[in-house]
């Protein structure tokens, strides 16, 4: 594939690209995402003690970090957090869980170059992890697995790896191996380097780095450190793994076929630093991307030699009445970003000057001067950007459209005041085009109804808020009793629709089936082997 028009190699830009790691942490709530992220800050030297994050129950990760905005060198947007870690620049993308879980959580993953999947050792693969992993798989994003809470009684490590393979359809390869589990958890053996890391708690609740002793493994020194029994047990487990486990292959990892698996405890800092060190080594820096040319066909976009380009992956309405605007978050894919850059907005064909780019630090917005591929920039959105839009210096191409994700909450919407129907329709049309919620049509003629669908209930609140503030319409939102859906592929006429389910069409006229339970969805899939029920479109 021919490359997009190249510029002479810019060595400074190349250095910035190479040292960047843009990633997301995916997990089910409570598996330890916040704690693990906090430890990245601790090991980067940006915070002196961990445990600064208070009252975090039920909050999204970003708001947890907002209190740290004054800390030097940490830039926090409601979409990403950026700081230096051991000579690298890390962009940790925010993937809200808990009640903030929404299509944004999924879309943000499309902006990541890799992901860290955190599992709770006593629970294994849980529902939200499964959904987020499916998006990583769809996008071919390499995933590292961190099995957390090894300091608590948990499931057998071999069982956990088997569950990852079965439930997620990816090979798991133990990169390190726990020495003891639960109360006996003492450290890990790095299988690739043949090294034992033995830890000792340095402060209550892991507020400071754990003390660490290293020794080659196997070795007499390691035997002495662990004692005969634990040493022999660990050795025989490792011998078994060498024979029966999956080998680790970097190429397979980068292709999303194998996940290097690490064991540790984010709370007491056992195995966390070696994990992040391995992460820096293994996780890719921003790479080339395939783009679609305006006249048809595709080209490869090199992050260093192609001029600036980016795409919108999230749009956020500002709930602060002092700033009524929206921010469009873009992920830079190629070239150097500078203030005052004039770019082509591909969908509208207009040229736009990026005069007020922002990295938003809590409520204060800092104007940003320079950014590089892998970085996230917030742009003031005067209503012109939509999810998936491409901006570039050169123009003439687009990043591939973002997938649509299976909605899980549904509602009928209508204006409270029927006299406001026109403004309501306009608002709904614009906000669904922007990607805030999905719009569905169900039934024909007189029976026809407009529905809205989303991944998280919070989206409906944002919809109501924006209809009120931007279109001056009070909306009635009536929840409907469906909890999952799928795009129907195959002949609609021959599909046996369960009585509890409902057929609707999305804004591109594609059939979507709404189900009251995941069980009903599974049952419908079984009953209709000739059809496919897809979670993405
Ligand atoms: P999340 O962002 O994925 O939702 O999880 P978070 O890090 O907030 O962790 C959820 C709970 O699990 C917290 O306890 C946290 O302290 C605990 N935790 C995280 N990692 C480990 C670990 O490795 N070992 C143990 N034993 N616990 C861990 P909490 O009681 O809900 O909150 P807190 O009062 O401790 O802050």
PDB file of C-alpha atoms in Angstrom, residues 73 129 161 214 251 281 295 319 332 413 425 440 446 452 513:
ATOM      1  CA  UNK A  73       3.491  17.226  35.080  1.00  0.00           C
ATOM      2  CA  UNK A 129     -14.531  -6.945  31.095  1.00  0.00           C
ATOM      3  CA  UNK A 161      -5.851 -18.395  32.646  1.00  0.00           C
ATOM      4  CA  UNK A 214      15.719 -10.071  43.402  1.00  0.00           C
ATOM      5  CA  UNK A 251       4.258 -10.904  17.190  1.00  0.00           C
ATOM      6  CA  UNK A 281       8.711  -2.852  26.675  1.00  0.00           C
ATOM      7  CA  UNK A 295     -11.949   8.895  -4.308  1.00  0.00           C
ATOM      8  CA  UNK A 319     -22.375  20.860  32.114  1.00  0.00           C
ATOM      9  CA  UNK A 332      -3.839  12.404  16.924  1.00  0.00           C
ATOM     10  CA  UNK A 413     -38.846   9.985  23.764  1.00  0.00           C
ATOM     11  CA  UNK A 425     -36.971  16.667  16.052  1.00  0.00           C
ATOM     12  CA  UNK A 440     -34.289   3.700  16.396  1.00  0.00           C
ATOM     13  CA  UNK A 446     -49.582   4.892  12.692  1.00  0.00           C
ATOM     14  CA  UNK A 452     -33.556   6.219  21.673  1.00  0.00           C
ATOM     15  CA  UNK A 513     -33.596  -6.682  17.622  1.00  0.00           C
TER      16      UNK A 513
END
